[in-house]
Tab-separated table of C-alpha atoms in Angstrom:
chain	number	residue	atom	x	y	z
U	279	MET	CA	-29.039	2.058	6.010
U	280	THR	CA	-28.887	-0.404	3.106
U	281	THR	CA	-25.763	-2.199	1.988
U	282	VAL	CA	-24.450	-4.267	-0.877
U	283	SER	CA	-21.271	-6.309	-0.744
U	284	GLY	CA	-20.189	-6.366	-4.380
U	285	TYR	CA	-17.539	-3.645	-4.154
U	286	TYR	CA	-15.595	-5.315	-1.349
U	287	GLY	CA	-16.416	-8.910	-2.225
U	288	LYS	CA	-12.931	-9.709	-3.524
U	289	ARG	CA	-10.860	-6.902	-2.003
U	290	PHE	CA	-8.380	-7.426	0.816
U	291	ARG	CA	-8.637	-5.149	3.832
U	292	ASP	CA	-5.060	-5.337	5.059
U	293	GLU	CA	-1.674	-6.928	4.456
U	294	LEU	CA	-2.555	-9.943	6.617
U	295	GLU	CA	-5.431	-11.000	4.369
U	296	ALA	CA	-3.225	-10.458	1.320
U	297	ALA	CA	-0.422	-12.567	2.838
U	298	VAL	CA	-2.754	-15.468	3.687
U	299	ALA	CA	-4.388	-15.357	0.242
U	300	GLU	CA	-0.983	-15.335	-1.437
U	301	ALA	CA	0.075	-18.387	0.588
U	302	TYR	CA	-3.166	-20.219	-0.291
U	303	ALA	CA	-2.761	-19.413	-3.981
U	304	ASP	CA	0.860	-20.517	-4.193
U	305	GLU	CA	0.651	-23.607	-2.003
U	306	LEU	CA	-2.728	-24.872	-3.281
U	307	GLY	CA	-2.304	-23.915	-6.929
U	308	ALA	CA	-5.358	-21.617	-6.998
U	309	THR	CA	-5.516	-18.982	-9.729
U	310	GLU	CA	-7.569	-16.566	-7.633
U	311	VAL	CA	-8.165	-16.414	-3.882
U	312	THR	CA	-10.610	-13.999	-2.230
U	313	PRO	CA	-11.000	-13.142	1.461
U	314	ARG	CA	-13.987	-15.488	1.736
U	315	ASP	CA	-12.253	-18.549	0.241
U	316	GLY	CA	-11.523	-21.445	2.583
U	317	PHE	CA	-8.444	-23.642	2.892
U	318	GLY	CA	-10.516	-26.818	2.752
U	319	ALA	CA	-12.633	-25.729	-0.205
U	320	LEU	CA	-9.452	-24.978	-2.155
U	321	GLY	CA	-8.231	-28.560	-1.650
U	322	GLY	CA	-6.067	-27.994	1.417
U	323	HIS	CA	-4.575	-30.917	3.331
U	324	ALA	CA	-2.274	-31.409	6.333
U	325	THR	CA	1.009	-31.044	4.460
U	326	ALA	CA	-0.193	-27.925	2.653
U	327	ALA	CA	-1.402	-26.449	5.960
U	328	SER	CA	2.135	-26.719	7.328
U	329	ARG	CA	3.547	-25.000	4.253
U	330	VAL	CA	0.944	-22.232	4.415
U	331	ALA	CA	1.623	-21.657	8.117
U	332	ASP	CA	5.376	-21.502	7.462
U	333	ARG	CA	4.945	-18.915	4.676
U	334	VAL	CA	2.586	-16.773	6.741
U	335	ARG	CA	4.966	-16.876	9.738
U	336	ARG	CA	7.836	-15.663	7.584
U	337	VAL	CA	5.810	-12.802	6.119
U	338	THR	CA	3.951	-11.598	9.200
U	339	GLY	CA	6.108	-12.686	12.131
U	340	ALA	CA	3.002	-14.166	13.781
U	341	PRO	CA	3.284	-17.608	15.442
U	342	VAL	CA	0.570	-19.170	13.279
U	343	THR	CA	0.325	-22.975	13.187
U	344	ALA	CA	-0.956	-25.498	10.672
U	345	ARG	CA	-3.773	-26.313	13.080
U	346	SER	CA	-4.922	-22.686	13.190
U	347	VAL	CA	-4.948	-22.556	9.362
U	348	VAL	CA	-7.223	-25.597	9.214
U	349	GLU	CA	-9.457	-24.486	12.099
U	350	HIS	CA	-9.964	-20.892	10.916
U	351	ASP	CA	-10.156	-22.026	7.269
U	352	THR	CA	-11.102	-18.885	5.323
U	353	VAL	CA	-8.597	-16.185	4.433
U	354	GLU	CA	-10.443	-13.536	6.442
U	355	ARG	CA	-10.722	-15.682	9.575
U	356	VAL	CA	-7.076	-16.742	9.499
U	357	ALA	CA	-6.196	-13.054	9.099
U	358	ALA	CA	-8.466	-12.143	12.010
U	359	HIS	CA	-6.560	-14.692	14.112
U	360	LEU	CA	-3.272	-13.115	12.987
U	361	ARG	CA	-4.281	-9.579	13.956
U	362	SER	CA	-3.942	-10.451	17.623
U	363	LEU	CA	-0.564	-12.140	17.078
U	364	ALA	CA	1.400	-10.270	14.408
U	365	PRO	CA	3.985	-7.694	15.567
U	366	VAL	CA	3.396	-4.134	14.317
U	367	ASP	CA	6.756	-2.541	15.089
U	368	SER	CA	7.856	-2.315	11.438
U	369	CYS	CA	6.056	-0.709	8.499
U	370	VAL	CA	8.188	-2.618	5.964
U	371	GLN	CA	6.545	-5.861	4.854
U	372	LEU	CA	8.940	-8.371	3.324
U	373	PRO	CA	7.885	-11.441	1.317
U	374	ALA	CA	8.227	-15.030	2.475
U	375	GLY	CA	11.796	-16.215	2.013
U	376	ALA	CA	13.194	-12.681	1.928
U	377	VAL	CA	16.974	-12.665	1.619
U	378	PRO	CA	18.575	-10.421	4.294
U	379	GLY	CA	20.395	-7.468	2.752
U	380	ALA	CA	19.159	-8.197	-0.785
U	381	VAL	CA	18.065	-5.418	-3.121
U	382	ASN	CA	14.372	-4.646	-2.646
U	383	LEU	CA	11.805	-2.714	-4.598
U	384	PHE	CA	10.278	-0.554	-1.850
U	385	TYR	CA	6.649	0.368	-2.531
U	386	PHE	CA	5.203	3.146	-0.350
U	387	HIS	CA	1.558	3.400	0.674
U	388	SER	CA	-1.074	5.794	-0.599
U	389	ALA	CA	-3.794	7.426	1.542
U	390	SER	CA	-5.358	3.988	2.080
U	391	GLY	CA	-2.377	3.249	4.314
U	392	ASN	CA	-1.856	-0.168	2.704
U	393	ALA	CA	0.986	-1.300	0.467
U	394	PHE	CA	0.164	-4.926	-0.319
U	395	ALA	CA	-0.981	-4.260	-3.926
U	396	ILE	CA	2.656	-4.541	-5.048
U	397	ARG	CA	2.399	-8.294	-4.399
U	398	THR	CA	0.329	-8.668	-7.557
U	399	LEU	CA	3.589	-8.041	-9.456
U	400	ARG	CA	5.648	-10.655	-7.619
U	401	LYS	CA	5.672	-13.012	-10.627
U	402	HIS	CA	6.403	-10.221	-13.096
U	403	LEU	CA	9.385	-8.450	-11.488
U	404	PRO	CA	12.873	-9.939	-10.965
U	405	VAL	CA	13.396	-8.377	-7.550
U	406	GLN	CA	12.394	-8.805	-3.922
U	407	LEU	CA	9.254	-6.742	-3.205
U	408	ALA	CA	8.776	-4.827	0.043
U	409	GLY	CA	5.578	-2.924	0.783
U	410	VAL	CA	5.724	-0.034	3.253
U	411	ARG	CA	2.375	0.486	5.000
U	412	ALA	CA	1.392	3.629	6.890
U	413	ALA	CA	2.930	4.414	10.249
U	414	GLY	CA	0.158	4.419	12.844
U	415	LEU	CA	-2.223	2.275	10.782
U	416	HIS	CA	-2.276	-0.365	13.531
U	417	GLY	CA	-2.223	2.067	16.434
U	418	GLU	CA	1.448	1.419	17.201
U	419	ARG	CA	2.261	5.152	17.062
U	420	ASP	CA	0.649	8.476	16.268
U	421	VAL	CA	-0.032	8.930	12.557
U	422	PRO	CA	2.493	11.393	11.028
U	423	ARG	CA	1.247	14.744	9.731
U	424	THR	CA	3.854	15.628	7.095
U	425	ILE	CA	5.738	13.901	4.289
U	426	ASP	CA	8.950	14.704	6.194
U	427	GLU	CA	7.665	12.813	9.243
U	428	PHE	CA	6.597	9.815	7.169
U	429	ALA	CA	9.962	9.763	5.372
U	430	THR	CA	11.969	9.951	8.602
U	431	ILE	CA	10.239	6.870	9.991
U	432	TYR	CA	10.449	4.882	6.775
U	433	LEU	CA	14.026	5.737	5.858
U	434	GLU	CA	15.296	4.336	9.149
U	435	GLN	CA	13.422	1.092	8.521
U	436	VAL	CA	14.489	0.885	4.867
U	437	LEU	CA	18.141	1.203	5.864
U	438	ARG	CA	17.679	-1.483	8.516
U	439	VAL	CA	16.268	-3.889	5.916
U	440	GLN	CA	18.749	-2.945	3.180
U	441	PRO	CA	21.895	-1.179	4.426
U	442	ASP	CA	23.395	-0.566	0.984
U	443	GLY	CA	22.210	0.586	-2.430
U	444	PRO	CA	21.078	0.577	-5.061
U	445	TYR	CA	17.668	1.579	-3.693
U	446	LEU	CA	14.649	0.946	-5.881
U	447	LEU	CA	11.762	3.163	-4.758
U	448	CYS	CA	8.220	3.607	-5.996
U	449	GLY	CA	4.752	4.508	-4.802
U	450	PHE	CA	1.185	5.078	-5.885
U	451	SER	CA	-0.410	8.513	-5.371
U	452	THR	CA	0.929	9.901	-2.066
U	453	GLY	CA	3.276	6.932	-1.918
U	454	GLY	CA	5.145	8.348	-4.893
U	455	THR	CA	5.635	11.637	-3.058
U	456	ILE	CA	6.998	9.789	-0.022
U	457	ALA	CA	9.328	7.809	-2.300
U	458	PHE	CA	10.521	11.101	-3.838
U	459	GLU	CA	11.416	12.581	-0.426
U	460	ILE	CA	13.248	9.418	0.621
U	461	ALA	CA	15.162	9.400	-2.677
U	462	CYS	CA	16.238	13.000	-2.041
U	463	ARG	CA	17.555	12.072	1.402
U	464	LEU	CA	19.373	8.991	0.153
U	465	ARG	CA	21.107	10.974	-2.590
U	466	ARG	CA	22.136	13.687	-0.120
U	467	SER	CA	23.731	10.992	2.041
U	468	GLY	CA	25.705	9.682	-0.936
U	469	ALA	CA	23.655	6.489	-1.349
U	470	ARG	CA	22.814	5.181	-4.779
U	471	VAL	CA	19.203	5.254	-5.965
U	472	GLY	CA	18.785	2.813	-8.821
U	473	LEU	CA	15.150	3.629	-9.592
U	474	LEU	CA	12.545	6.190	-8.570
U	475	ALA	CA	9.064	5.664	-10.012
U	476	MET	CA	5.861	7.540	-9.219
U	477	PHE	CA	2.416	6.221	-10.114
U	478	ASP	CA	-0.236	8.932	-10.506
U	479	SER	CA	1.271	11.092	-7.756
U	480	GLN	CA	0.025	14.636	-7.103
U	481	PRO	CA	2.096	17.107	-9.168
U	482	PRO	CA	3.336	20.166	-7.234
U	483	ASP	CA	0.572	22.786	-7.354
U	484	PRO	CA	0.329	25.751	-4.928
U	485	ALA	CA	-3.343	26.173	-5.875
U	486	VAL	CA	-4.193	22.866	-4.245
U	487	LEU	CA	-3.785	24.483	-0.823
U	488	SER	CA	-6.856	26.639	-1.434
U	489	ARG	CA	-8.898	23.469	-1.938
U	490	LEU	CA	-7.414	21.557	0.997
U	491	GLY	CA	-9.998	20.466	3.541
U	492	SER	CA	-9.433	20.142	7.251
U	493	GLU	CA	-8.536	16.809	8.801
U	494	GLU	CA	-12.104	16.386	10.035
U	495	ASP	CA	-13.577	17.319	6.646
U	496	LEU	CA	-11.403	14.718	4.917
U	497	LYS	CA	-12.342	12.044	7.445
U	498	ARG	CA	-16.045	12.740	7.000
U	499	GLY	CA	-15.698	12.732	3.211
U	500	ARG	CA	-13.823	9.438	3.273
U	501	LEU	CA	-16.459	7.839	5.494
U	502	ARG	CA	-19.241	9.000	3.176
U	503	GLU	CA	-17.297	7.535	0.231
U	504	LEU	CA	-16.985	4.174	2.003
U	505	LEU	CA	-20.689	4.122	2.768
U	506	ARG	CA	-21.625	5.024	-0.813
U	507	ARG	CA	-19.547	2.096	-2.033
U	508	VAL	CA	-21.651	-0.279	0.044
U	509	GLY	CA	-24.972	1.167	-1.076
U	510	ASP	CA	-25.781	3.926	1.421
U	511	THR	CA	-26.638	6.959	-0.716
U	512	SER	CA	-28.211	9.124	1.999
U	513	ASP	CA	-26.777	12.575	2.704
U	514	ALA	CA	-27.115	12.298	6.482
U	515	GLU	CA	-24.079	13.266	8.562
U	516	VAL	CA	-22.359	10.209	10.027
U	517	SER	CA	-19.318	9.456	12.169
U	518	PRO	CA	-17.310	6.281	12.884
U	519	GLY	CA	-19.009	6.012	16.257
U	520	ASP	CA	-22.573	6.264	14.945
U	521	ALA	CA	-24.781	3.274	15.633
U	522	GLY	CA	-25.024	1.112	12.551
U	523	VAL	CA	-22.042	2.542	10.644
U	524	VAL	CA	-19.501	-0.077	11.699
U	525	GLU	CA	-22.084	-2.856	11.374
U	526	ALA	CA	-23.001	-1.704	7.856
U	527	LEU	CA	-19.345	-1.730	6.825
U	528	ARG	CA	-18.853	-5.165	8.383
U	529	ARG	CA	-21.858	-6.630	6.558
U	530	SER	CA	-20.541	-5.337	3.257
U	531	HIS	CA	-17.008	-6.656	3.970
U	532	ALA	CA	-15.463	-3.169	4.017
U	533	LEU	CA	-14.393	-3.961	7.596
U	534	ALA	CA	-13.467	-7.359	8.998
U	535	GLU	CA	-15.781	-8.934	11.566
U	536	GLU	CA	-13.615	-8.064	14.569
U	537	MET	CA	-12.815	-4.492	13.463
U	538	ASP	CA	-14.513	-1.797	15.539
U	539	ALA	CA	-15.141	1.959	15.571
U	540	GLU	CA	-11.593	2.578	16.819
U	541	THR	CA	-10.162	0.668	13.835
U	542	LEU	CA	-12.340	2.652	11.444
U	543	GLU	CA	-11.379	5.960	13.069
U	544	ARG	CA	-7.690	5.079	12.705
U	545	GLN	CA	-8.091	4.238	9.018
U	546	LEU	CA	-9.885	7.526	8.412
U	547	LEU	CA	-7.150	9.411	10.270
U	548	VAL	CA	-4.441	7.787	8.128
U	549	PHE	CA	-6.372	8.775	5.002
U	550	ALA	CA	-6.841	12.393	6.103
U	551	ARG	CA	-3.304	12.996	7.351
U	552	THR	CA	-1.687	11.335	4.352
U	553	LEU	CA	-3.686	13.464	1.914
U	554	ARG	CA	-3.001	16.667	3.826
U	555	ALA	CA	0.693	15.815	4.049
U	556	ASP	CA	0.815	15.339	0.277
U	557	CYS	CA	-0.906	18.664	-0.438
U	558	LEU	CA	1.277	20.589	2.036
U	559	TYR	CA	4.567	19.085	0.812
U	560	GLU	CA	7.077	21.402	-0.805
U	561	PRO	CA	9.419	19.190	-2.838
U	562	GLY	CA	13.116	19.812	-2.842
U	563	HIS	CA	15.361	18.690	-5.685
U	564	TYR	CA	16.236	15.139	-6.676
U	565	ASP	CA	19.195	15.167	-9.061
U	566	GLY	CA	18.427	11.802	-10.629
U	567	GLU	CA	15.880	10.415	-13.082
U	568	VAL	CA	12.193	10.041	-12.212
U	569	HIS	CA	9.858	7.734	-14.124
U	570	TYR	CA	6.295	9.020	-13.824
U	571	PHE	CA	3.394	6.754	-14.802
U	572	ALA	CA	0.295	8.836	-15.514
U	573	ALA	CA	-3.019	7.013	-15.381
U	574	ASP	CA	-5.776	9.365	-14.224
U	575	THR	CA	-3.446	12.359	-13.785
U	576	PRO	CA	-3.665	14.707	-16.831
U	577	VAL	CA	-0.329	14.468	-18.621
U	578	GLU	CA	-0.171	18.249	-19.012
U	579	LEU	CA	0.146	18.583	-15.207
U	580	VAL	CA	3.049	16.145	-14.830
U	581	PRO	CA	5.767	18.607	-16.016
U	582	ALA	CA	5.236	20.485	-12.748
U	583	TRP	CA	7.663	17.906	-11.315
U	584	ARG	CA	10.355	18.867	-13.844
U	585	PRO	CA	11.963	21.736	-11.837
U	586	HIS	CA	12.433	19.325	-8.934
U	587	VAL	CA	14.250	16.505	-10.755
U	588	GLY	CA	17.328	15.885	-12.851
U	589	ALA	CA	15.286	14.229	-15.594
U	590	LEU	CA	11.590	13.380	-15.904
U	591	HIS	CA	10.350	10.483	-18.048
U	592	LEU	CA	6.596	10.379	-18.623
U	593	HIS	CA	4.793	7.093	-19.275
U	594	ASP	CA	1.114	7.539	-20.177
U	595	ILE	CA	-0.966	4.448	-19.405
U	596	ASP	CA	-4.643	3.656	-19.865
U	597	ALA	CA	-5.880	2.922	-16.327
U	598	GLU	CA	-8.004	4.475	-13.612
U	599	HIS	CA	-6.552	6.026	-10.440
U	600	TYR	CA	-6.387	2.702	-8.632
U	601	GLU	CA	-3.184	0.797	-7.975
U	602	TYR	CA	-4.607	-2.601	-8.912
U	603	ALA	CA	-5.816	-1.195	-12.247
U	604	ILE	CA	-2.385	0.303	-12.960
U	605	PHE	CA	-0.551	-2.896	-12.039
U	606	ALA	CA	-2.882	-4.992	-14.212
U	607	ASP	CA	-2.127	-2.903	-17.309
U	608	GLN	CA	0.131	-4.892	-19.632
U	609	GLY	CA	1.836	-1.782	-20.973
U	610	PHE	CA	2.734	-0.735	-17.436
U	611	ARG	CA	4.030	-4.196	-16.556
U	612	THR	CA	6.260	-4.385	-19.610
U	613	THR	CA	7.723	-0.908	-19.164
U	614	PHE	CA	8.179	-1.143	-15.411
U	615	ALA	CA	9.781	-4.602	-15.547
U	616	ALA	CA	12.293	-3.262	-18.070
U	617	LEU	CA	13.138	-0.356	-15.759
U	618	VAL	CA	13.701	-2.721	-12.839
U	619	ASP	CA	15.914	-4.908	-15.035
U	620	GLU	CA	17.969	-1.861	-16.015
U	621	ALA	CA	18.330	-0.785	-12.404
U	622	LEU	CA	19.551	-4.223	-11.336
U	623	ALA	CA	21.920	-4.425	-14.308
U	624	GLY	CA	23.304	-1.033	-13.325
U	625	ARG	CA	24.259	-2.457	-9.959
U	626	THR	CA	26.220	-5.242	-11.677
U	627	ASP	CA	27.882	-2.805	-14.085
U	628	ALA	CA	28.933	-0.624	-11.187
U	629	GLY	CA	30.525	-3.573	-9.430
């Protein structure tokens, strides 16, 4: 089994790596930080280590110290240290310095299970950003099987973080579908939804059920995709427990050094169940406005959402089906920032 590391060379594997990298970038003035970058190599010093540790504590809840930042040095090794310390009871990830009860933009995960990509917009949006990662991603509970189950878990946590509206909700791919279901429930309860945005989410399509693979088929397909990305182009059947699979993914940085077959199996399960939940979902009706950003999704399929919403606004953008590509698009940033501004202004207008 041959591997190359280019695909995952600069990609974060979970919210902990993203949080550490964000702290390094902001506190050390770096324009770009990758998982392999070290605190010392970026010009870190004792005072900065204390600031980094404080930021990471506030984001992750882990009791990280300045000494551990200096000793572990690289983003990935500090994150590996955090994985044994950070609590996993909540799926909602708030930024450092989050204001209790403030309005948040809640960003729901796709089939990857992660929601930290929204942090790339933290300097472009005038609102507190909260990513919602997949329930069960860290083994803290069984992974849900339906959009209804995902929404039930997340809505309780959203209300705990922000008891009152307006609620600003968005999500990429399956995350947009989850955001839609939560918006429906909030409106039924009488809460105010200030914004609902979907980024390349699966339009309702009964025909998709005929193409829906089993959970095991989706897990195997996802594993083959991961291996292809790191240079293994063989057609041999593999499983997360096969000798060499985890090691190949570690060498290529697709998995962190301390991640094992159980971690990989859990990630594959999140992927499979999230995709199946999306395909099996039968949307109700949301009586508000939906802003749909179509990147890879053919625009002619988007109107399938129209019978399920009060109003549908289509924004066609030139990007691949990848959240980082969408968020990097200047047209998307300009349009989406304006929508967030309008939603926040609506709160003021409503008193």
